[in-house]
Short mmCIF file of C-alpha atoms and ligand atoms in Angstrom, two decimals:
data_model
loop_
_atom_site.label_atom_id
_atom_site.label_comp_id
_atom_site.label_asym_id
_atom_site.label_seq_id
_atom_site.Cartn_x
_atom_site.Cartn_y
_atom_site.Cartn_z
CA UNK A 198 41.19 -34.67 -2.04
CA UNK A 199 39.84 -35.16 1.73
CA UNK A 200 37.76 -32.24 2.74
CA UNK A 201 38.35 -31.67 6.25
CA UNK A 202 35.36 -30.88 8.11
CA UNK A 203 33.83 -27.33 8.75
CA UNK A 204 34.66 -26.98 12.44
CA UNK A 205 31.84 -24.84 12.79
CA UNK A 206 29.04 -26.05 15.58
CA UNK A 207 25.90 -26.39 14.11
CA UNK A 208 22.50 -25.27 15.16
CA UNK A 209 19.45 -27.65 14.48
CA UNK A 210 15.97 -26.06 12.81
CA UNK A 211 12.86 -27.19 12.54
CA UNK A 212 10.29 -26.10 10.28
CA UNK A 213 6.48 -25.78 11.16
CA UNK A 214 4.19 -25.30 8.35
CA UNK A 215 5.38 -26.20 4.38
CA UNK A 216 2.89 -24.03 2.21
CA UNK A 217 3.58 -20.47 0.30
CA UNK A 218 5.90 -19.30 3.42
CA UNK A 219 7.54 -22.69 4.76
CA UNK A 220 8.52 -23.74 1.04
CA UNK A 221 10.27 -20.45 0.55
CA UNK A 222 11.76 -20.93 4.20
CA UNK A 223 13.05 -24.19 3.13
CA UNK A 224 14.29 -23.30 0.33
CA UNK A 225 17.10 -20.18 1.50
CA UNK A 226 17.65 -21.74 4.56
CA UNK A 227 19.21 -25.04 1.99
CA UNK A 228 20.63 -22.70 -1.27
CA UNK A 229 21.91 -19.95 0.85
CA UNK A 230 23.04 -22.53 3.54
CA UNK A 231 26.54 -21.45 3.23
CA UNK A 232 26.23 -17.90 3.55
CA UNK A 233 24.17 -18.42 5.83
CA UNK A 234 26.91 -20.18 7.95
CA UNK A 235 29.06 -17.58 7.68
CA UNK A 236 26.92 -14.93 8.49
CA UNK A 237 25.90 -16.98 12.16
CA UNK A 238 29.12 -18.81 13.10
CA UNK A 239 27.84 -21.90 12.73
CA UNK A 240 25.56 -23.96 10.41
CA UNK A 241 21.80 -24.13 9.83
CA UNK A 242 20.93 -27.85 9.67
CA UNK A 243 17.38 -28.67 8.64
CA UNK A 244 16.25 -31.37 11.28
CA UNK A 245 12.83 -31.74 9.41
CA UNK A 246 9.41 -30.10 8.39
CA UNK A 247 6.35 -30.74 10.20
CA UNK A 248 4.02 -30.95 7.42
CA UNK A 249 -0.38 -32.51 7.80
CA UNK A 250 0.53 -34.85 4.95
CA UNK A 251 3.89 -36.30 4.30
CA UNK A 252 2.40 -38.01 0.85
CA UNK A 253 1.55 -34.70 -0.44
CA UNK A 254 3.05 -33.48 -4.26
CA UNK A 255 5.34 -30.93 -3.02
CA UNK A 256 7.99 -28.33 -4.21
CA UNK A 257 11.36 -30.35 -4.91
CA UNK A 258 13.50 -28.48 -2.53
CA UNK A 259 11.74 -29.74 0.13
CA UNK A 260 13.28 -33.67 1.25
CA UNK A 261 11.04 -36.02 1.35
CA UNK A 262 12.86 -37.33 4.12
CA UNK A 263 12.78 -34.63 6.37
CA UNK A 264 9.33 -34.22 6.82
CA UNK A 265 7.04 -35.52 9.34
CA UNK A 266 3.44 -35.76 10.60
CA UNK A 267 5.25 -35.21 14.34
CA UNK A 268 5.82 -31.55 15.15
CA UNK A 269 5.44 -32.45 19.36
CA UNK A 270 8.73 -34.79 18.58
CA UNK A 271 10.15 -32.24 16.02
CA UNK A 272 10.91 -29.61 17.92
CA UNK A 273 11.97 -31.49 20.91
CA UNK A 274 15.30 -31.66 18.56
CA UNK A 275 15.50 -28.10 17.53
CA UNK A 276 17.84 -25.40 18.29
CA UNK A 277 15.76 -22.75 16.39
CA UNK A 278 11.82 -23.38 15.44
CA UNK A 279 10.69 -21.33 12.76
CA UNK A 280 6.70 -21.79 13.19
CA UNK A 281 5.00 -21.10 9.40
CA UNK A 282 2.16 -23.13 9.89
CA UNK A 283 -0.62 -20.45 11.00
CA UNK A 284 -3.89 -21.05 12.73
CA UNK A 285 -3.51 -20.35 16.75
CA UNK A 286 -3.54 -24.43 17.14
CA UNK A 287 -1.37 -26.23 16.94
CA UNK A 288 0.65 -23.51 16.26
CA UNK A 289 0.37 -22.62 20.33
CA UNK A 290 0.86 -25.59 21.73
CA UNK A 291 3.93 -26.63 19.38
CA UNK A 292 5.57 -23.18 20.11
CA UNK A 293 5.05 -23.40 24.05
CA UNK A 294 6.60 -26.90 23.69
CA UNK A 295 9.56 -25.95 21.73
CA UNK A 296 10.17 -23.17 23.83
CA UNK A 297 10.08 -25.27 26.99
CA UNK A 298 12.42 -27.06 25.37
CA UNK A 299 15.15 -24.76 25.13
CA UNK A 300 14.89 -23.33 21.62
CA UNK A 301 14.75 -20.03 20.28
CA UNK A 302 11.58 -19.33 17.92
CA UNK A 303 10.31 -17.36 14.94
CA UNK A 304 7.06 -17.29 13.75
CA UNK A 305 4.98 -15.20 11.09
CA UNK A 306 2.07 -15.95 12.85
CA UNK A 307 0.49 -12.30 13.70
CA UNK A 308 -3.15 -14.23 14.54
CA UNK A 309 -1.43 -16.04 17.45
CA UNK A 310 0.74 -13.22 18.70
CA UNK A 311 -2.24 -10.58 18.59
CA UNK A 312 -4.35 -12.91 20.29
CA UNK A 313 -1.62 -14.85 22.55
CA UNK A 314 1.64 -13.00 22.48
CA UNK A 315 1.93 -12.50 26.39
CA UNK A 316 2.05 -16.36 26.65
CA UNK A 317 4.76 -16.90 24.57
CA UNK A 318 6.43 -14.02 25.63
CA UNK A 319 6.33 -14.68 29.19
CA UNK A 320 7.47 -18.58 27.95
CA UNK A 321 10.08 -17.08 26.33
CA UNK A 322 11.41 -15.26 29.22
CA UNK A 323 11.24 -18.60 31.44
CA UNK A 324 13.70 -20.48 29.11
CA UNK A 325 16.07 -17.37 28.31
CA UNK A 326 15.55 -17.92 24.13
CA UNK A 327 14.12 -15.50 21.77
CA UNK A 328 11.18 -15.00 20.41
CA UNK A 329 10.88 -13.41 17.27
CA UNK A 330 8.66 -12.46 14.49
CA UNK A 331 9.45 -9.97 11.70
CA UNK A 332 7.27 -11.80 9.11
CA UNK A 333 4.43 -11.54 11.43
CA UNK A 334 3.64 -7.58 10.28
CA UNK A 335 4.17 -6.44 7.19
CA UNK A 336 5.96 -9.38 5.23
CA UNK A 337 9.36 -8.77 4.19
CA UNK A 338 9.31 -5.13 5.39
CA UNK A 339 11.35 -4.44 8.41
CA UNK A 340 9.09 -3.08 10.40
CA UNK A 341 8.95 -4.88 13.59
CA UNK A 342 12.34 -4.85 14.79
CA UNK A 343 12.98 -0.85 14.18
CA UNK A 344 9.72 -0.18 16.08
CA UNK A 345 10.83 -2.94 18.57
CA UNK A 346 14.41 -1.74 18.99
CA UNK A 347 15.83 1.29 16.73
CA UNK A 348 12.74 3.32 18.59
CA UNK A 349 13.43 1.84 21.75
CA UNK A 350 14.57 5.32 22.79
CA UNK A 351 11.72 7.79 20.99
CA UNK A 352 8.62 8.45 21.98
CA UNK A 353 5.99 7.20 19.52
CA UNK A 354 2.87 9.09 18.68
CA UNK A 355 1.56 7.33 15.78
CA UNK A 356 1.93 4.44 13.43
CA UNK A 357 -0.34 4.47 10.36
CA UNK A 358 0.12 2.07 7.39
CA UNK A 359 -1.36 -0.36 4.74
CA UNK A 360 -0.18 -4.05 6.79
CA UNK A 361 -2.77 -6.21 4.46
CA UNK A 362 -1.22 -6.93 0.77
CA UNK A 363 -4.25 -8.68 0.14
CA UNK A 364 -7.24 -5.79 0.91
CA UNK A 365 -4.05 -3.83 -1.15
CA UNK A 366 -4.48 -5.77 -4.24
CA UNK A 367 -8.33 -6.18 -4.25
CA UNK A 368 -8.54 -2.38 -3.41
CA UNK A 369 -6.40 -1.67 -6.52
CA UNK A 370 -7.91 -4.38 -8.73
CA UNK A 371 -10.84 -2.46 -7.94
CA UNK A 372 -10.00 1.11 -8.80
CA UNK A 373 -7.68 0.46 -12.16
CA UNK A 374 -9.39 -2.61 -13.60
CA UNK A 375 -13.27 -2.75 -12.12
CA UNK A 376 -12.46 -5.64 -10.77
CA UNK A 377 -15.15 -6.84 -8.06
CA UNK A 378 -13.91 -7.59 -5.05
CA UNK A 379 -14.81 -11.67 -5.25
CA UNK A 380 -12.48 -11.90 -8.84
CA UNK A 381 -9.78 -9.57 -7.18
CA UNK A 382 -10.01 -12.05 -4.00
CA UNK A 383 -9.36 -15.24 -6.53
CA UNK A 384 -6.53 -13.55 -8.23
CA UNK A 385 -4.93 -12.64 -4.67
CA UNK A 386 -4.99 -16.13 -3.44
CA UNK A 387 -3.33 -17.31 -6.47
CA UNK A 388 -0.76 -14.63 -6.18
CA UNK A 389 -0.07 -16.46 -2.33
CA UNK A 390 -1.20 -13.49 -0.31
CA UNK A 391 -4.13 -14.44 1.22
CA UNK A 392 -4.81 -16.34 4.49
CA UNK A 393 -6.05 -19.79 4.14
CA UNK A 394 -9.14 -18.04 4.96
CA UNK A 395 -9.14 -15.20 2.15
CA UNK A 396 -11.87 -13.73 5.30
CA UNK A 397 -9.26 -12.77 8.23
CA UNK A 398 -8.15 -10.41 5.36
CA UNK A 399 -10.89 -8.83 3.79
CA UNK A 400 -12.83 -8.46 6.96
CA UNK A 401 -9.69 -6.90 8.93
CA UNK A 402 -9.20 -9.30 10.91
CA UNK A 403 -4.78 -9.69 9.58
CA UNK A 404 -4.65 -6.03 9.79
CA UNK A 405 -6.08 -5.54 12.85
CA UNK A 406 -3.92 -8.48 14.29
CA UNK A 407 -0.66 -6.44 12.75
CA UNK A 408 -1.79 -2.80 14.36
CA UNK A 409 -2.39 -4.88 17.32
CA UNK A 410 1.34 -6.21 17.39
CA UNK A 411 2.79 -2.69 16.23
CA UNK A 412 0.60 -1.00 18.94
CA UNK A 413 2.22 -2.94 21.46
CA UNK A 414 5.51 -2.19 20.65
CA UNK A 415 5.59 1.07 19.73
CA UNK A 416 3.36 2.23 23.04
CA UNK A 417 4.44 -0.44 25.50
CA UNK A 418 1.21 -2.17 25.66
CA UNK A 419 -0.36 -4.68 25.84
CA UNK A 420 -3.33 -4.34 22.74
CA UNK A 421 -4.91 -7.76 21.57
CA UNK A 422 -6.91 -7.78 18.24
CA UNK A 423 -10.12 -7.68 20.48
CA UNK A 424 -8.66 -3.71 21.66
CA UNK A 425 -8.84 -2.75 17.65
CA UNK A 426 -11.78 -1.59 16.41
CA UNK A 427 -12.17 -3.29 12.89
CA UNK A 428 -13.80 -2.92 9.76
CA UNK A 429 -13.38 -4.66 6.71
CA UNK A 430 -13.37 -3.85 2.58
CA UNK A 431 -16.54 -5.86 2.52
CA UNK A 432 -18.94 -3.16 2.22
CA UNK A 433 -16.73 -1.15 -0.44
CA UNK A 434 -18.73 -0.54 -3.69
CA UNK A 435 -17.36 -0.27 -7.20
CA UNK A 436 -19.09 2.86 -7.24
CA UNK A 437 -17.44 4.33 -3.72
CA UNK A 438 -14.30 3.07 -5.55
CA UNK A 439 -15.47 5.06 -8.86
CA UNK A 440 -16.91 8.38 -6.15
CA UNK A 441 -13.60 8.61 -4.47
CA UNK A 442 -11.51 9.08 -7.90
CA UNK A 443 -14.23 11.84 -8.48
CA UNK A 444 -13.33 13.89 -5.70
CA UNK A 445 -9.33 13.23 -5.77
CA UNK A 446 -9.29 9.67 -3.66
CA UNK A 447 -8.29 6.66 -2.92
CA UNK A 448 -9.28 3.39 -0.56
CA UNK A 449 -7.36 1.87 1.59
CA UNK A 450 -7.79 -0.25 3.82
CA UNK A 451 -5.68 1.39 7.16
CA UNK A 452 -4.07 0.57 10.51
CA UNK A 453 -3.51 2.80 12.85
CA UNK A 454 -2.41 3.24 16.47
CA UNK A 455 -1.99 6.46 18.06
CA UNK A 456 -2.02 8.40 21.25
CA UNK A 457 -4.85 10.00 22.48
CA UNK A 458 -7.39 11.00 24.58
CA UNK A 459 -11.21 10.08 25.70
CA UNK A 460 -14.03 12.63 25.57
CA UNK A 461 -13.08 12.86 29.40
CA UNK A 462 -9.46 13.74 29.14
CA UNK A 463 -8.05 10.11 29.71
CA UNK A 464 -4.68 9.36 27.61
CA UNK A 465 -4.50 6.14 25.98
CA UNK A 466 -3.81 4.73 23.33
CA UNK A 467 -6.94 4.12 20.03
CA UNK A 468 -6.02 1.46 17.27
CA UNK A 469 -8.38 0.88 14.29
CA UNK A 470 -8.50 -0.94 11.33
CA UNK A 471 -11.23 0.03 8.52
CA UNK A 472 -10.93 1.37 5.03
CA UNK A 473 -10.72 5.24 4.69
CA UNK A 474 -9.94 7.72 1.65
CA UNK A 475 -6.61 9.10 0.55
CA UNK A 476 -5.93 12.09 -0.76
CA UNK A 477 -4.84 10.63 -4.74
CA UNK A 478 -1.05 12.47 -3.68
CA UNK A 479 -0.29 11.02 -0.74
CA UNK A 480 2.21 8.60 -0.81
CA UNK A 481 0.23 6.11 0.40
CA UNK A 482 -2.38 6.03 -2.25
CA UNK A 483 0.67 4.86 -4.55
CA UNK A 484 1.15 1.67 -2.76
CA UNK A 485 -0.10 -0.63 -5.57
CA UNK A 486 -0.63 -4.22 -5.89
CA UNK A 487 0.31 -6.42 -2.35
CA UNK A 488 3.08 -3.45 -1.71
CA UNK A 489 2.79 -2.05 2.25
CA UNK A 490 3.66 1.30 3.35
CA UNK A 491 3.68 1.96 7.35
CA UNK A 492 4.14 5.70 8.46
CA UNK A 493 5.52 5.70 12.00
CA UNK A 494 5.57 9.40 13.39
CA UNK A 495 7.99 10.15 16.64
CA UNK A 496 8.57 12.47 18.87
CA UNK A 497 12.62 12.71 18.17
CA UNK A 498 13.09 10.92 14.93
CA UNK A 499 9.72 12.72 13.24
CA UNK A 500 8.09 10.82 10.52
CA UNK A 501 9.53 7.60 9.45
CA UNK A 502 8.37 5.64 6.38
CA UNK A 503 8.46 1.75 5.76
CA UNK A 504 7.70 0.21 2.37
CA UNK A 505 8.16 -3.03 0.29
CA UNK A 506 6.11 -6.11 -0.46
CA UNK A 507 3.90 -6.95 2.31
CA UNK A 508 2.87 -10.52 1.21
CA UNK A 509 3.69 -13.23 -0.55
CA UNK A 510 5.99 -16.82 -0.22
CA UNK A 511 8.94 -15.19 -0.85
CA UNK A 512 9.62 -11.90 0.26
CA UNK A 513 7.95 -13.21 3.16
CA UNK A 514 10.69 -15.86 3.83
CA UNK A 515 13.22 -13.09 3.97
CA UNK A 516 11.80 -11.83 7.35
CA UNK A 517 11.95 -14.95 8.60
CA UNK A 518 15.21 -16.02 7.43
CA UNK A 519 16.10 -12.38 9.34
CA UNK A 520 14.70 -13.72 12.03
CA UNK A 521 16.58 -16.81 12.27
CA UNK A 522 20.39 -15.13 11.94
CA UNK A 523 19.14 -13.16 14.87
CA UNK A 524 18.29 -16.24 17.10
CA UNK A 525 20.74 -18.26 15.58
CA UNK A 526 23.75 -15.66 16.16
CA UNK A 527 22.53 -15.18 19.45
CA UNK A 528 23.25 -19.59 20.65
CA UNK A 529 26.34 -18.65 18.97
CA UNK A 530 27.76 -15.97 20.39
CA UNK A 531 25.32 -15.60 23.65
CA UNK A 532 22.89 -13.18 24.66
CA UNK A 533 19.29 -12.50 23.80
CA UNK A 534 16.68 -10.49 21.82
CA UNK A 535 14.59 -7.92 23.25
CA UNK A 536 12.00 -9.58 25.70
CA UNK A 537 8.21 -8.47 25.83
CA UNK A 538 8.00 -4.68 26.85
CA UNK A 539 5.02 -3.24 28.51
CA UNK A 540 5.32 -1.55 31.42
CA UNK A 541 3.89 1.42 29.84
CA UNK A 542 0.15 -0.22 30.28
CA UNK A 543 -1.56 2.71 29.05
CA UNK A 544 -5.61 2.42 28.51
CA UNK A 545 -6.91 1.38 25.04
CA UNK A 546 -9.23 3.85 23.80
CA UNK A 547 -12.72 2.87 21.89
CA UNK A 548 -13.13 4.05 18.44
CA UNK A 549 -15.42 7.08 19.41
CA UNK A 550 -12.54 8.48 20.70
CA UNK A 551 -10.53 8.95 17.49
CA UNK A 552 -10.20 11.75 16.03
CA UNK A 553 -11.23 11.72 12.28
CA UNK A 554 -13.14 13.08 9.05
CA UNK A 555 -15.91 11.84 7.30
CA UNK A 556 -17.08 11.66 3.87
CA UNK A 557 -20.49 11.40 3.35
CA UNK A 558 -23.00 10.54 0.19
CA UNK A 559 -26.52 11.14 0.49
CA UNK A 560 -29.45 11.51 -1.73
CA UNK A 561 -31.56 14.46 -1.23
CA UNK A 562 -35.02 15.73 -2.19
CA UNK A 563 -33.71 18.08 -4.66
CA UNK A 564 -35.38 21.67 -3.75
CA UNK A 565 -34.21 24.78 -2.15
CA UNK A 566 -33.77 25.03 1.53
CA UNK A 567 -32.41 21.32 1.84
CA UNK A 568 -28.57 22.12 1.93
CA UNK A 569 -29.09 24.47 4.79
CA UNK A 570 -31.18 22.30 6.71
CA UNK A 571 -28.18 19.38 6.35
CA UNK A 572 -25.31 21.88 6.76
CA UNK A 573 -27.67 23.05 10.68
CA UNK A 574 -27.72 19.35 11.34
CA UNK A 575 -23.93 19.40 11.07
CA UNK A 576 -23.63 21.92 13.10
CA UNK A 577 -26.00 21.28 15.58
CA UNK A 578 -23.13 18.64 16.78
CA UNK A 579 -20.35 20.71 16.22
CA UNK A 580 -19.36 19.20 12.84
CA UNK A 581 -17.67 21.91 10.09
CA UNK A 582 -18.06 21.06 6.63
CA UNK A 583 -15.34 20.83 4.46
CA UNK A 584 -16.32 20.40 1.31
CA UNK A 585 -20.07 19.87 0.17
CA UNK A 586 -20.27 18.48 -3.69
CA UNK A 587 -23.39 17.82 -5.67
CA UNK A 588 -23.52 15.11 -8.01
CA UNK A 589 -21.39 15.80 -11.68
CA UNK A 590 -23.65 15.84 -14.61
CA UNK A 591 -24.27 12.32 -15.89
CA UNK A 592 -24.21 11.34 -13.00
CA UNK A 593 -26.98 12.53 -10.71
CA UNK A 594 -29.87 9.63 -10.00
CA UNK A 595 -32.26 8.99 -12.54
CA UNK A 596 -35.38 10.34 -10.83
CA UNK A 597 -34.91 14.37 -11.12
CA UNK A 598 -36.40 15.07 -7.76
CA UNK A 599 -32.86 13.19 -6.06
CA UNK A 600 -30.06 15.26 -5.88
CA UNK A 601 -26.74 13.23 -4.92
CA UNK A 602 -24.31 14.88 -2.06
CA UNK A 603 -20.81 14.22 -1.03
CA UNK A 604 -19.97 16.17 2.65
CA UNK A 605 -16.71 16.30 3.47
CA UNK A 606 -16.51 17.25 6.74
CA UNK A 607 -13.01 18.76 9.25
CA UNK A 608 -11.35 16.82 11.94
CA UNK A 609 -13.59 16.18 14.74
CA UNK A 610 -14.25 13.68 17.16
CA UNK A 611 -15.79 9.68 15.79
CA UNK A 612 -18.30 9.98 18.01
CA UNK A 613 -20.07 13.27 17.07
CA UNK A 614 -19.37 12.21 13.48
CA UNK A 615 -21.59 9.18 13.52
CA UNK A 616 -23.93 11.12 15.89
CA UNK A 617 -24.30 13.75 13.06
CA UNK A 618 -24.71 11.16 10.41
CA UNK A 619 -27.78 9.42 12.62
CA UNK A 620 -29.17 12.93 12.79
CA UNK A 621 -28.86 14.08 9.00
CA UNK A 622 -30.06 10.28 7.80
CA UNK A 623 -33.20 11.08 9.80
CA UNK A 624 -34.55 14.38 8.22
CA UNK A 625 -37.31 14.18 6.00
CA UNK A 626 -35.67 15.32 2.99
CA UNK A 627 -32.79 13.10 3.05
CA UNK A 628 -33.90 10.16 0.80
CA UNK A 629 -30.93 7.80 1.70
CA UNK A 630 -27.27 8.05 3.05
CA UNK A 631 -25.66 6.26 0.51
CA UNK A 632 -22.10 5.80 2.23
CA UNK A 633 -19.85 6.78 5.18
CA UNK A 634 -16.18 6.80 4.47
CA UNK A 635 -13.63 8.08 7.10
CA UNK A 636 -10.54 10.87 5.16
CA UNK A 637 -7.42 10.19 6.56
CA UNK A 638 -3.56 10.93 5.50
CA UNK A 639 -4.54 14.76 6.06
N1 LIG B 31 1.71 -15.59 2.72
C1 LIG B 31 1.88 -14.35 3.39
O1 LIG B 31 1.85 -14.20 2.40
C2 LIG B 31 1.99 -14.69 4.53
C3 LIG B 31 2.05 -15.78 5.50
N2 LIG B 31 2.12 -15.22 6.84
C4 LIG B 31 1.96 -15.97 7.51
O2 LIG B 31 2.99 -17.40 7.66
C5 LIG B 31 2.06 -18.16 7.86
C6 LIG B 31 2.06 -19.02 6.72
O3 LIG B 31 0.75 -18.96 5.76
P1 LIG B 31 1.10 -19.09 4.52
O4 LIG B 31 2.43 -20.12 4.09
O5 LIG B 31 1.10 -18.18 3.55
O6 LIG B 31 -0.46 -20.77 4.52
P2 LIG B 31 0.11 -21.92 3.83
O7 LIG B 31 -1.62 -22.62 4.36
O8 LIG B 31 0.82 -21.75 2.57
O9 LIG B 31 0.73 -22.70 4.59
C7 LIG B 31 0.65 -23.25 5.69
C8 LIG B 31 1.37 -24.50 6.19
O10 LIG B 31 1.15 -25.01 7.39
C9 LIG B 31 0.47 -26.72 7.06
N3 LIG B 31 -0.47 -26.79 8.54
C10 LIG B 31 -1.66 -25.92 8.85
N4 LIG B 31 -1.50 -26.77 10.09
C11 LIG B 31 -0.81 -27.80 10.21
C12 LIG B 31 -0.61 -28.48 11.30
N5 LIG B 31 -1.56 -28.66 12.35
N6 LIG B 31 0.20 -29.29 11.22
C13 LIG B 31 1.29 -29.58 10.37
N7 LIG B 31 1.15 -28.39 8.99
C14 LIG B 31 0.13 -27.92 8.98
C15 LIG B 31 -0.77 -26.59 5.86
O11 LIG B 31 -0.65 -27.90 5.86
C16 LIG B 31 -0.06 -25.54 4.77
O12 LIG B 31 0.80 -26.53 4.05
C17 LIG B 31 0.86 -17.55 8.66
O13 LIG B 31 0.79 -17.76 9.85
C18 LIG B 31 0.40 -16.68 7.89
O14 LIG B 31 -0.49 -15.67 8.52
C19 LIG B 31 2.66 -13.99 7.24
C20 LIG B 31 3.12 -12.76 6.19
C21 LIG B 31 3.04 -12.73 4.92
N1 LIG B 32 -2.68 -12.42 4.33
C1 LIG B 32 -1.55 -11.21 4.34
C2 LIG B 32 -0.35 -11.92 4.20
C3 LIG B 32 0.59 -11.12 5.03
O1 LIG B 32 1.00 -10.89 6.42
C4 LIG B 32 -1.93 -9.96 3.47
O2 LIG B 32 -2.65 -10.72 2.36
O3 LIG B 32 -1.11 -9.26 4.27
NA1 LIG B 33 7.93 -7.39 7.79
#
């Protein structure tokens, strides 16, 4: 029997990078080829995969004949370029080159978008092509599209969530299995969750990049990596994790982007990433392993929650392919996806403007009147106490002259809370401040 050729046009797809995500993108492009063709209205022809070293042993799904070390030439012959190599260069130059040659681009590269998104947007705008990046924030979870498109008619007030799978996995393993940070990071690397350099995860850079991207989309304002207040999880100890549990909390690395006001009344947005205590019965506390969850609070829509797999090659490839189908459809049917929206240009406020609560653990002299001194230091800074707890039996320090206090404050500006902790640390009766953690998600 002679098969008649497929009458549909075809689009040439190039993939840059063939690691954890790239391999799964190639697998989906190959194994789902017929369904993708039906959904797009054109066959997606994989014309090449750019890698550093073509001789490295790879998953058999990747046809060796398609490998090339010359990404520049590859992108010149593609209609759609998928960038999953990570890092700033050469990813940035290759994407710009691809766009200049008229390609639509899909990237999972949050580091690049948070550093130089506006350049990529401007290039895509000038060339009349698409720039899509669903996989760059919270892996498989549809969150970029909902914030960029579905909520385009609403007024977003706040975005709060867990957007880094590696640190969530690590904190979860520390909480449930008592692993130390290094052991848990090694596991996350083996599972394909961690960035090429896991420092990006544990120091909060990856979450900060995602927070910057979400804030830019939610508030129609350019927010870059440097605008995000960032604290990672390296200072979180096993003792912090145990104390969190004792006080009915879990520790999560949170990304928070919200509208707010500075001390002088300036309205703007405040974006931060830091570990925080969350009440054990809060929905975010139940986000386990490498899963992510993002809450979006919008004026008309109310509260929305997005939950799913935030890391890993297979789930992330799903988000990449969703974007590939979208940009490919635009090439077949005409039209384009959204361009950059930064018209609101809101001021980005410092972390000091954030309103939050603190839980402070401190060691004090175990004698009458100490609590009153600590309480009055807080009151002088207008910080009120929600709860005070003394170390329970069996957990007191070995020295009977020293007591362990856990103070949880009510909400106050971060700047006041910081000043309060400094004042408390300076009291004669205070031996040491053991830890200071924010409490979120009241
Ligand atoms: N692994 C995950 O769970 C997720 C990763 N991402 C993002 O996806 C991108 C890729 O991540 P992974 O696949 O995990 O990284 P990976 O390190 O496993 O893969 C990157 C691949 O790109 C190749 N590459 C790097 N520089 C190159 C160059 N100059 N020329 C040719 N090839 C080059 C590397 O050799 C490697 O094979 C990154 O931007 C990452 O942030 C996004 C969401 C989830
Ligand atoms: N390293 C990232 C991968 C996805 O973005 C993470 O752990 O979340
Ligand atoms: Na996503």
